XYZ file of C-alpha atoms in Angstrom:
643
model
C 72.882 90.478 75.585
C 71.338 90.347 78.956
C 71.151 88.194 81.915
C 69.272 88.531 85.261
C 67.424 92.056 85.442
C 69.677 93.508 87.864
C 72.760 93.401 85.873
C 73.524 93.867 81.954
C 76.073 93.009 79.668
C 76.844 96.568 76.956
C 79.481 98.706 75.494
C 79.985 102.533 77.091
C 81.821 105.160 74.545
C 84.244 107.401 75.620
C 86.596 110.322 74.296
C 89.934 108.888 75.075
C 93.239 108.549 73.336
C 94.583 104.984 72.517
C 97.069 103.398 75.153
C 99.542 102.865 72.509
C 102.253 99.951 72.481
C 104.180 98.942 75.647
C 107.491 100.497 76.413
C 109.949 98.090 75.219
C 112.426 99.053 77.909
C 112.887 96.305 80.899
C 112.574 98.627 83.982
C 115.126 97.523 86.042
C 116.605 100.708 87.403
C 115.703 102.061 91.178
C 113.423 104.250 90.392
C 110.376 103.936 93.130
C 112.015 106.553 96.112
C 110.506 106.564 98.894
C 109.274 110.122 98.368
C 107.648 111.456 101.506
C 110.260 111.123 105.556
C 107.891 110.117 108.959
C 107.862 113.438 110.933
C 107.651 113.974 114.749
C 104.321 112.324 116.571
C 103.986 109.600 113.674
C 103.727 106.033 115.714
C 106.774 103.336 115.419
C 104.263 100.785 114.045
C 103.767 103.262 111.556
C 106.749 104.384 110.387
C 108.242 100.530 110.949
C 105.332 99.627 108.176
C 106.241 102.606 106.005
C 109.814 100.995 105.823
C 109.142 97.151 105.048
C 108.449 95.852 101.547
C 109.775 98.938 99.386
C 110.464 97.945 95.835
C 112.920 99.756 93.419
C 111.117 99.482 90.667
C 108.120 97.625 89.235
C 110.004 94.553 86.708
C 108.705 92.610 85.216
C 105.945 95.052 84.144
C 106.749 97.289 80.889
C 105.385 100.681 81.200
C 102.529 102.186 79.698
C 103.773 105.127 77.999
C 102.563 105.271 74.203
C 99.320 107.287 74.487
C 99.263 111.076 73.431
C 96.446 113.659 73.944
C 94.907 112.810 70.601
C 90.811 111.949 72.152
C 88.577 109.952 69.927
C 85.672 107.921 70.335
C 85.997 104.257 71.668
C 83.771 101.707 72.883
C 84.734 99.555 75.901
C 82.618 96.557 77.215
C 80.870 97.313 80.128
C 78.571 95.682 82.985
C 75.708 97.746 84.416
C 73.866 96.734 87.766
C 70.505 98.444 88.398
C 67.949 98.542 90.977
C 65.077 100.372 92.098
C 67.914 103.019 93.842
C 71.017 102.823 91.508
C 72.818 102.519 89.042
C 76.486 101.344 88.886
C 78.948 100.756 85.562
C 81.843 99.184 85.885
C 84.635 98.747 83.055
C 86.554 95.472 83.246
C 88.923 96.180 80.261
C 90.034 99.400 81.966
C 91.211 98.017 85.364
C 87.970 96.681 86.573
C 86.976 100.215 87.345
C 83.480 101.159 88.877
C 83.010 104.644 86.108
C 79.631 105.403 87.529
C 77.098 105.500 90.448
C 74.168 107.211 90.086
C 71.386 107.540 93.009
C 67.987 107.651 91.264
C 66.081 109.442 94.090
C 68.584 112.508 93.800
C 69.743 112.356 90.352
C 73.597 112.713 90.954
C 76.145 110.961 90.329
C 78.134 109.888 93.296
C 81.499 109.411 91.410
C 83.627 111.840 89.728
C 82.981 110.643 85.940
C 83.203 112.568 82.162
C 82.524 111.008 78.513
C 86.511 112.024 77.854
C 89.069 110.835 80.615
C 92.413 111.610 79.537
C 95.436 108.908 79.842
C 98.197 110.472 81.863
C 101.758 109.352 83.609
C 100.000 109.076 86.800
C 100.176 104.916 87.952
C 102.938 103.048 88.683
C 103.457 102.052 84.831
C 102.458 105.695 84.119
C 99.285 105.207 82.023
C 95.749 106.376 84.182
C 92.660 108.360 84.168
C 90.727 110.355 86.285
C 87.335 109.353 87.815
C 85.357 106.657 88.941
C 86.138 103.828 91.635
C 89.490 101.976 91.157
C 91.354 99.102 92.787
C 94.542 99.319 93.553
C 97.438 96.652 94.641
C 101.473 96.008 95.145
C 102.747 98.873 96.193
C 102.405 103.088 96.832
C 100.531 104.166 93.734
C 97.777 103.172 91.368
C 98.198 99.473 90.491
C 100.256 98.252 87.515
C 96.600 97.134 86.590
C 94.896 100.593 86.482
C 94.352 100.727 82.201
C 94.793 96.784 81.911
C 91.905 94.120 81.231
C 91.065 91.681 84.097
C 89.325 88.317 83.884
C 85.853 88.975 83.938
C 82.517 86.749 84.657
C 78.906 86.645 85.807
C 78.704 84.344 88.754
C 75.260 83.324 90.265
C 75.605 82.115 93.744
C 74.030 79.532 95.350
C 72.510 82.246 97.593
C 70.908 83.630 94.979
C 73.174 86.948 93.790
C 74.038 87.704 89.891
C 77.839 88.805 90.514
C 80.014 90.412 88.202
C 83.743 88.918 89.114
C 86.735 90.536 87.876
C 90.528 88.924 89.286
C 93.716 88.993 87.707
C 97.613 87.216 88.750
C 99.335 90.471 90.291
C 103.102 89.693 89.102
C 105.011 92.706 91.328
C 103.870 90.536 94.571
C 102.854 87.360 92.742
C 99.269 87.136 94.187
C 95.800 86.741 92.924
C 93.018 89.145 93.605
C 89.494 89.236 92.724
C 86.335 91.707 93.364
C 82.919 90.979 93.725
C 80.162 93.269 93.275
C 76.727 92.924 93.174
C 73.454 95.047 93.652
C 70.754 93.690 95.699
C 67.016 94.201 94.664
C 66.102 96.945 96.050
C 69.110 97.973 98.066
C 70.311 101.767 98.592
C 73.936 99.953 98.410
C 76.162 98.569 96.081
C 78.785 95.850 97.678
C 82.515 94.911 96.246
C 83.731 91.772 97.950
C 87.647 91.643 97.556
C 89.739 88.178 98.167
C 93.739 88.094 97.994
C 95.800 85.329 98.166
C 99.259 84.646 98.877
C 100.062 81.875 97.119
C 103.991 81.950 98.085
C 105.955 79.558 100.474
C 107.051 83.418 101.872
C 105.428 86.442 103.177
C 104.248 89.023 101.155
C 104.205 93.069 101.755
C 101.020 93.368 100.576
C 99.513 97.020 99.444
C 95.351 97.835 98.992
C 93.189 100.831 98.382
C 90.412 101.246 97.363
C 89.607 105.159 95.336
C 87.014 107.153 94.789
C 86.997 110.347 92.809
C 84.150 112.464 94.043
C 82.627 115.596 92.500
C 84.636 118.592 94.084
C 81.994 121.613 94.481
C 81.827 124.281 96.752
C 80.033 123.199 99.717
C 81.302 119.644 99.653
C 82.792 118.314 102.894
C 84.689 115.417 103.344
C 84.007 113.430 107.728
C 85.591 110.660 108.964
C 85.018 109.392 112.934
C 88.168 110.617 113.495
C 89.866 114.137 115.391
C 93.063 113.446 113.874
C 95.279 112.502 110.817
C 98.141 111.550 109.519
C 98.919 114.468 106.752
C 101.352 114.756 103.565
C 101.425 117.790 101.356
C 104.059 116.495 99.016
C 106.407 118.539 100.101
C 106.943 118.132 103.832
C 107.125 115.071 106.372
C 104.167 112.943 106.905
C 102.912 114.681 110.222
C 99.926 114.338 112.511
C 97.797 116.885 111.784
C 94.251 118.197 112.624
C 92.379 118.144 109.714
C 89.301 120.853 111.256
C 92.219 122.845 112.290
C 95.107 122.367 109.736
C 97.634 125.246 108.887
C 94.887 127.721 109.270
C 92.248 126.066 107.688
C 89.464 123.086 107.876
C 91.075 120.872 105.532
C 87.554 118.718 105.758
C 86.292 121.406 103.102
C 87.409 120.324 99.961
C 87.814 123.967 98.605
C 89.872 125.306 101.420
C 93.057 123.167 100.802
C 95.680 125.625 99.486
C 97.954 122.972 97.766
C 97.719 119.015 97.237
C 97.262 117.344 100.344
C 96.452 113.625 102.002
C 94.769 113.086 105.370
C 94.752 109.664 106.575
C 92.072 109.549 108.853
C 93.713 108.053 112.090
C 90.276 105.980 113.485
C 90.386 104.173 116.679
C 90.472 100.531 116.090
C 86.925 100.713 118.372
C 85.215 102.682 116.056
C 83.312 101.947 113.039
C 85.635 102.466 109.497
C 83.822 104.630 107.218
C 84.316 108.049 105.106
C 81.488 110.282 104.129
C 81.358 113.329 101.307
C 78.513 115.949 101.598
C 77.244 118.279 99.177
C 75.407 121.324 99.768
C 72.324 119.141 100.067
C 74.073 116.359 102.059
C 74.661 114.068 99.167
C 77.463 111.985 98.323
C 79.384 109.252 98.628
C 79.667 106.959 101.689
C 82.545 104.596 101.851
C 82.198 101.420 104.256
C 83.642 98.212 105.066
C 83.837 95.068 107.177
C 86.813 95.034 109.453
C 90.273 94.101 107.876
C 89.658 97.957 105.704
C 91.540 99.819 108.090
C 92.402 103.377 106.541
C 90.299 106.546 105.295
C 91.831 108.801 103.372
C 91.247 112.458 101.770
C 92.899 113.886 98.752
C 92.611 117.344 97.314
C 94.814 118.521 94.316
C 94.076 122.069 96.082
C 93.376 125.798 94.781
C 96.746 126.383 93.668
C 97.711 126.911 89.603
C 99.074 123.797 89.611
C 96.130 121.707 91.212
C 93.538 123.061 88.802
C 96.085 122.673 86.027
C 96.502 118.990 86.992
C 92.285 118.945 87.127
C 92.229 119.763 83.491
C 94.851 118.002 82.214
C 92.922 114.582 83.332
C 89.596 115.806 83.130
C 89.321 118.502 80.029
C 86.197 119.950 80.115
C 84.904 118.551 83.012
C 84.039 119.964 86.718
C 87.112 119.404 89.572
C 87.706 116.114 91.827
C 88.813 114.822 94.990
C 89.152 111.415 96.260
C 88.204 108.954 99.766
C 89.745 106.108 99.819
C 89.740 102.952 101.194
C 92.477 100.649 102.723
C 94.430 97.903 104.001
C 96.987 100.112 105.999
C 96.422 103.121 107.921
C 98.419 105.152 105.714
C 99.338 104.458 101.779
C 103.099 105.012 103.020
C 102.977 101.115 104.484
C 102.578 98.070 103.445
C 101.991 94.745 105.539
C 103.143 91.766 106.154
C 100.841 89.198 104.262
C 101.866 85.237 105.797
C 102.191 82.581 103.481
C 99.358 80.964 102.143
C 97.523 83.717 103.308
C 94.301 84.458 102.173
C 92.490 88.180 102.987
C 88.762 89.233 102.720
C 86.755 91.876 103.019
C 83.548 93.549 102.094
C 83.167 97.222 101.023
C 79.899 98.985 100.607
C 79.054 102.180 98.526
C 75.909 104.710 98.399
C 74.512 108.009 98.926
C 75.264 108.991 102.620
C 72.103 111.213 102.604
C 73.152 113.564 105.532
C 71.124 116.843 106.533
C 73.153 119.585 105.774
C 72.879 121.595 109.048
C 74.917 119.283 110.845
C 77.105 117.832 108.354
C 78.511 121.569 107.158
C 77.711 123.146 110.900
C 81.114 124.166 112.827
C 80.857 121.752 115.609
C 82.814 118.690 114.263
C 81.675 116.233 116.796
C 77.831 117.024 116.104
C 79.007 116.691 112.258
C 80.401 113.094 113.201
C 78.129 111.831 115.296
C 75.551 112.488 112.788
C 77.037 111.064 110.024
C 77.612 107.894 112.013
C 74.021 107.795 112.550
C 72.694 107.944 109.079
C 74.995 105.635 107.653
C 74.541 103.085 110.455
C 71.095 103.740 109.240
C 72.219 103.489 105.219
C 73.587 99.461 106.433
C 73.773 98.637 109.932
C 77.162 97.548 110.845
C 76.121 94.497 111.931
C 74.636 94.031 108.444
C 77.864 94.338 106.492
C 79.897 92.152 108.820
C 77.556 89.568 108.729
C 77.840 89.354 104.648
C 81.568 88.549 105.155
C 81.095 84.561 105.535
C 78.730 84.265 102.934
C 81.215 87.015 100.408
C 84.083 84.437 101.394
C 81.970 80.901 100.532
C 80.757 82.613 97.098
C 84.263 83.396 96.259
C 84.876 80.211 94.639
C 81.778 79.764 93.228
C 82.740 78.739 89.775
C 81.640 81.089 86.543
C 77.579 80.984 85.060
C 79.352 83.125 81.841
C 82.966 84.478 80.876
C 82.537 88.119 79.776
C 86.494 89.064 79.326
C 90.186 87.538 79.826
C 92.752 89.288 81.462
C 96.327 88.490 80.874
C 98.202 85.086 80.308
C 100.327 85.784 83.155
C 98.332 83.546 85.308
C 98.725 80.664 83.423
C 102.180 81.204 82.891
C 102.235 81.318 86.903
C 100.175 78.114 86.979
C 102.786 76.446 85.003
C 106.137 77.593 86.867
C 104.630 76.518 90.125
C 103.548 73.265 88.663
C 107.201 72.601 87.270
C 108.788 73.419 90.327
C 106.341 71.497 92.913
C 105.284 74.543 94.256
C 101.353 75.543 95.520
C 98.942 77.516 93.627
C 95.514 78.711 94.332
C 91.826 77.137 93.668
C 90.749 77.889 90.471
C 87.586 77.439 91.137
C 86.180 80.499 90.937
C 88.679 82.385 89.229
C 90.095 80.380 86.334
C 93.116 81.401 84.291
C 91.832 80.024 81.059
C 94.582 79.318 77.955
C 93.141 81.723 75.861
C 94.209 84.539 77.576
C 97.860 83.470 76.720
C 99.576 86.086 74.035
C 102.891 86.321 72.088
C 103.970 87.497 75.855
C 104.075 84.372 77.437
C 104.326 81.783 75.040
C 108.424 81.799 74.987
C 108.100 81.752 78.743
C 105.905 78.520 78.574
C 108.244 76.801 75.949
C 111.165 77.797 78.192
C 109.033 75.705 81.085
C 108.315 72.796 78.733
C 111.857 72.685 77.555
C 111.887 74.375 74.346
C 115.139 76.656 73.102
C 114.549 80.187 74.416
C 115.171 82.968 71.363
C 113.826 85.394 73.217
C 110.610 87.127 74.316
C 109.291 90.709 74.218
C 108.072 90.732 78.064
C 109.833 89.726 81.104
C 109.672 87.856 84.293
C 111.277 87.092 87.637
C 111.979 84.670 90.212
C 115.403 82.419 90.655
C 113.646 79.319 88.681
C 113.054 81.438 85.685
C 116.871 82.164 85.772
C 118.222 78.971 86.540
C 116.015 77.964 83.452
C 117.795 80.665 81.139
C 121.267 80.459 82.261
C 121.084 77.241 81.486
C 119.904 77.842 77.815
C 124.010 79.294 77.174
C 122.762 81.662 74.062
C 122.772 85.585 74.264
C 119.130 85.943 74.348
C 118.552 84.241 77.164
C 121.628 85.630 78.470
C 120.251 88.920 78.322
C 116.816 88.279 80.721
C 119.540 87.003 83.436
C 121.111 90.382 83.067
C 117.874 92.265 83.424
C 116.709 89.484 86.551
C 119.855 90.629 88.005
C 119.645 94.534 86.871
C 116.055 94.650 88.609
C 117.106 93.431 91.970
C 119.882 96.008 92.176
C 122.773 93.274 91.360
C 124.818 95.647 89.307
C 128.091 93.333 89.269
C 125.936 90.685 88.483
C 123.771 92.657 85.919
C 127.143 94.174 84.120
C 128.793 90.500 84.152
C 125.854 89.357 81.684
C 125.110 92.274 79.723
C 128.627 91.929 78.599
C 128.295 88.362 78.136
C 125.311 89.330 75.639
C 127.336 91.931 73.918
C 129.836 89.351 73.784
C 127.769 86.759 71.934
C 128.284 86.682 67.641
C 124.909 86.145 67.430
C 122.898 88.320 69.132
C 119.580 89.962 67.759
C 119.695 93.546 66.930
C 117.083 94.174 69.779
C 118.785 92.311 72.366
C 122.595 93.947 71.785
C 120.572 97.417 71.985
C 118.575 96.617 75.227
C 121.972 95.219 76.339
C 124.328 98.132 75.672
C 121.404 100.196 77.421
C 121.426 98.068 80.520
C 124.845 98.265 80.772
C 124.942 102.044 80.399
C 122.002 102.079 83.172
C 124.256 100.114 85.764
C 127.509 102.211 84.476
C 125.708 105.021 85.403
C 124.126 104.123 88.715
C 127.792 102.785 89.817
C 128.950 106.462 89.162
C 130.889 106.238 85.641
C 128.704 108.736 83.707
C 131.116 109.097 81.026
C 130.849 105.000 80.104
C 127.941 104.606 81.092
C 126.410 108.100 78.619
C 128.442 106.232 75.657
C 126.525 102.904 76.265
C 123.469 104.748 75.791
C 124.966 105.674 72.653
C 126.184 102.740 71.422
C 122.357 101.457 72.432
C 120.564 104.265 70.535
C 122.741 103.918 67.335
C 122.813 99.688 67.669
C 118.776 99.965 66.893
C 117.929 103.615 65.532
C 114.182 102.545 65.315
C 113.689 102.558 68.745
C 112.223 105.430 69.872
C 111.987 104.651 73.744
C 115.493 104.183 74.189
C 116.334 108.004 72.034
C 114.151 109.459 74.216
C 115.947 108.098 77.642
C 119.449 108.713 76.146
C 118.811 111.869 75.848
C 117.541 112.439 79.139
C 120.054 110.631 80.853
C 122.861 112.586 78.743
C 120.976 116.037 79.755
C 120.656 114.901 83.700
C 124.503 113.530 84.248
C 125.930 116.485 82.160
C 126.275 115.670 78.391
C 124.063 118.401 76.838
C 126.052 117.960 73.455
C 125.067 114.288 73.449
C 121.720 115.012 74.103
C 121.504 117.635 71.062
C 123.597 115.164 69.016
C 121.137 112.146 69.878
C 117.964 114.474 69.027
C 118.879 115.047 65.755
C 117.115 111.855 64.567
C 114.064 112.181 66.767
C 110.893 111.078 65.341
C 108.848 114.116 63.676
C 105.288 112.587 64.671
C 104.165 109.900 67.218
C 103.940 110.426 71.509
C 107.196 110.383 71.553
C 107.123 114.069 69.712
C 106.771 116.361 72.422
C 108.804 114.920 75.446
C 112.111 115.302 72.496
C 110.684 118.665 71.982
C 111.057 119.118 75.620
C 114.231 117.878 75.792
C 116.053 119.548 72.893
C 115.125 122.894 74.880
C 116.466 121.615 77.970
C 119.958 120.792 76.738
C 120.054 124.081 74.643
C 119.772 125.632 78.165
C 122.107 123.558 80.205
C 124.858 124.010 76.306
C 123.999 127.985 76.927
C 121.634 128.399 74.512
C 118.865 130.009 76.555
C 117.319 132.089 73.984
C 116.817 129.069 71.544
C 115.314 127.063 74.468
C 113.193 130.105 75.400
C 112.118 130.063 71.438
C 111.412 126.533 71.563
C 108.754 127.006 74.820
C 107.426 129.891 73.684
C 106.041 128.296 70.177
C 104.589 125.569 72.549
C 105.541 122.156 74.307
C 102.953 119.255 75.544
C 104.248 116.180 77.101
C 101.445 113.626 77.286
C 103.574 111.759 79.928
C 104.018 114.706 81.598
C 104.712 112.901 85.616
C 102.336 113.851 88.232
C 103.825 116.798 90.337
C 106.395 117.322 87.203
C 107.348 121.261 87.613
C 110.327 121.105 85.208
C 108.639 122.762 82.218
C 107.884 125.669 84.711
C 111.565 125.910 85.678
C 112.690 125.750 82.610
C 110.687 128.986 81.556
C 111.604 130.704 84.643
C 115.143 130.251 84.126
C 115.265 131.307 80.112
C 112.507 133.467 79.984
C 112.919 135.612 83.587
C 110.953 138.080 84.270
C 108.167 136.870 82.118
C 104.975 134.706 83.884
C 105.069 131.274 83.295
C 101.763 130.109 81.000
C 98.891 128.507 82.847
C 99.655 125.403 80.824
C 102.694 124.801 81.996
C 102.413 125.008 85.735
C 102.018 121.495 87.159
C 103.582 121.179 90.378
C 101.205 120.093 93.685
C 102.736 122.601 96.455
């Protein structure tokens, strides 16, 4: 099926493991730390950014934890644009993500990209992959969209563009974004056009970057127009640092970084926003945008064990990565205020950067960025890419020529709330929320809106009308999403109060009392009453043995608040195939360790452990070997931390 030459509708097939099912556990404790303190010479608008609009956690999503390592070969719709200069694929089912840019004159691809990306607990609902150009949205982290389908379309503008249009309802801050790309005839650039809009009668902290991987090889260097940056290493303060000059070492050289480490180019507002990488022939990407883009940003996983350990465990088989990004703050430690009824464009512009060598990898940094600035004002004039911005806005709304893909059905659901409640809601013009998107996930939620009896719904939401709707309903079911509304927000009276009144209820389903009795163990625990709280878990666990998500936290929770006999008790019954498989494994040789056990837990490593949901930076498998096998070096395949 094709439409206008520039742009083709096909499948792409990859090597990848299946997501799996959602994690049936509401996550509703705090749980989203604030990982990284402002050091000495950071600026109070800054660090007064990088305190507003923290979240705990990121309810209502469910996390995206049921993949394993187990690669096989799946087709996924896809939307190639072609010109004369390149060729870009993008993958709406998989986040909208651009998987491929390849320059025709040079034959490279621009983008970090491999036929077998490997799911891992990277995102903010765990599940990502490596590679490619990604969009992400709510807050610190890759979006709660990064594996998920958006709404997807061809839209031919009055002006005369075929655009591919991807948006989606993004529930953690309850606004709707969209990106636009298209490839002009001709043009050495591909464009993404982003709108988001705050449909809210209240501000938003809004959160936006836009991130490349990039091939990592030797020569590649990384130039911003900047002298200084604002630097993390995962394991000290965020710092200004000199990134030419930075503990010893240009950090601009992708291969020089020691460890993991960020550099948030810190531009003056004056100067043109862009971020370059250069090969050994002066290819590679060049990142630009209009205006409102603010930040640039470097990341290296570094030379370390645990860097290149990281590299293969996303990419297996496939040559290393680093990233530019792209966004709306100057660091990805902030987030800002977004009014209400606010609505936030921008255009962004990719292509080969095409920079001679001799200056771009020569010592003298200044020469390096002047030059660069030259060939890319020379790649699209400045002027150029600003002046697309009114037309990128006016096409925005531009209804569909052809739907390609639905997203979720949490925009209509949204469309419906507001509507009850007399509240505003965007144009659908452009971006419609169509009612066959709508699942088993919202349809108890739109019942519950048209007055129908709630019994309960395998997702969940927020907002004080959805709970004034269920506490009204007076059965446990509903009973138990005002415990988890409550539970989310960090109301653990509140939370505790209707968990109990759940447990209370004759009629409860099995689920529900399980989910309930681990909610309440969750808030017994955070309040400081392990022992209760440990034999909640329990009581959760054995309520609804099937339920392999909520073994698999008891027993963590038992083994990290000092119950390693629970925790060995509880893993008795785990599961003997299935994702769940090796974080148990895991486990069981942690609590044999902390019960004294060390030479079972030692026996237990040594045969072999693989956690597909293994959390970026994670060191504990390392530790573990360390402390029960001393003396002996810990395995290359276990060493994953970043410093």
């Amino acid at each position: 099926m094709a439409t206008p030459s520039n742009l083709t509708v096909t499948t792409l097939t990859l090597g990848m493991a299946d997501l799996g099912p959602l994690n049936p556990l509401p996550v509703v404790a705090s749980e989203l730390d604030q990982p990284y303190t402002v050091g000495e010479g950071i600026p109070e608008e800054l660090q007064a950014s990088a305190r507003y609009g923290l979240v705990p956690n990121v309810y209502p999503y469910l996390m995206q934890d049921g993949y394993d390592r187990d690669a096989a070969p799946r087709e996924f719709p896809a939307v190639v644009l072609e010109n004369s200069k390149l060729r870009a694929t993008v993958l709406p089912s998989l986040g909208g993500r651009i998987w491929e840019l390849f320059d025709k004159d040079t034959g490279k691809q621009l983008l970090h990209t491999h036929g077998a990306p490997q799911l891992a607990n990277i995102a903010l609902r765990k599940a990502w992959f490596a590679g490619g150009l990604e969009w992400n949205i709510g807050t610190r982290g890759h979006s709660p969209t990064s594996c998920d389908p958006l709404h997807t379309a061809i839209v031919h503008t009055p002006d005369g563009k075929h655009v591919l249009r991807m948006w989606e309802f993004e529930r953690l801050r309850e606004v709707v974004f969209q990106v636009d790309i298209w490839l002009p005839e001709d043009s050495p650039v591909l464009f993404a056009a982003v709108r988001i809009r705050n449909p809210n009668d209240h501000d938003v902290p809004m959160y936006w970057w836009s991130n490349a991987a990039i091939p990592e090889t030797a020569r590649t260097r990384v130039i911003a127009p900047a002298d200084e940056a604002f630097g993390s290493d995962y394991a000290t303060d965020i710092t200004r640092v000199r990134p030419t000059a930075h503990e010893g070492y240009d950090g601009t050289w992708l291969v020089n970084s020691p460890h993991a480490a960020d550099f948030f180019f810190d531009i003056d507002p004056s100067e043109r926003r862009w971020v370059v990488a250069a090969d050994d022939d002066g290819d590679g990407l060049a990142m630009l945008s209009t205006g409102l883009l603010r930040g640039k940003k470097l990341f290296v996983w570094g030379q370390g064990q645990g860097g290149k350990r990281w590299q293969e465990w996303l990419s297996p088989g496939a040559a290393p990565y680093a990233e530019i990004q792209a966004g709306l703050a100057q660091t990805q430690f902030e987030h800002l205020v977004m009014p209400v009824g606010a609505v936030w464009s921008w255009v962004e512009a990719y292509g080969n950067g095409h920079l001679d060598p001799g200056i771009s990898h020569g010592q003298d940094w200044d020469a390096a960025v002047e030059h660069a600035g030259r060939k890319l004002e020379t790649l699209l004039p400045h002027e150029e890419l600003e002046a697309m911005l009114p037309a990128a806005i006016s096409n925005a709304d531009v209804p569909p020529s052809k739907m390609l893909l639905t997203g979720s059905g949490w925009g209509v659901a949204e469309r419906a709330r507001r509507r009850r409640a007399g509240k505003g809601w965007i144009d659908e013009s452009g971006t419609p929320f169509v009612t066959e998107s709508v699942t088993a996930e919202q349809e108890p939620w739109l019942g519950l809106l048209k007055g129908q009896p709630f019994d309960g719904a395998p997702s969940f939401v927020a907002g004080a009308d959805w709970e004034e709707l269920l506490a009204a309903q007076g059965n446990p079911e509903a009973d138990f999403h005002v415990a988890t509304m409550r539970h989310a927000k960090q109301d653990l009276n509140g939370a505790k109060e209707w968990y109990k009144r759940t447990l209370g209820a004759k009629h409860a389903h099995r689920r529900t009392k399980a989910l309930a009795h681990r909610g309440l163990g969750l808030a017994l625990l955070a309040a400081g009453r392990d022992e209760e709280g440990l034999a909640e878990l329990r009581n959760g666990v054995e309520t609804d043995s099937s339920a392999v998500a909520l073994l698999v936290e008891a027993v963590t929770l038992s083994i990290r608040h000092g119950d390693p006999v629970m925790a060995l008790d509880l893993a008795e019954s785990a599961p003997k195939e299935g994702a769940a498989v090796g974080p148990l494994t895991f486990l069981r040789a942690l609590a044999l360790a902390r019960g004294g056990h060390g030479a079972e837990a030692a026996e237990i490593l040594r045969t072999g452990v693989e956690i597909p949901d293994l959390r970026e930076g994670e060191d504990a498998i390392a530790d573990l070997w360390e402390e029960v096998c001393p003396g002996e070096p810990v395995p290359a395949g276990y060493r994953f931390g970043m410093h």
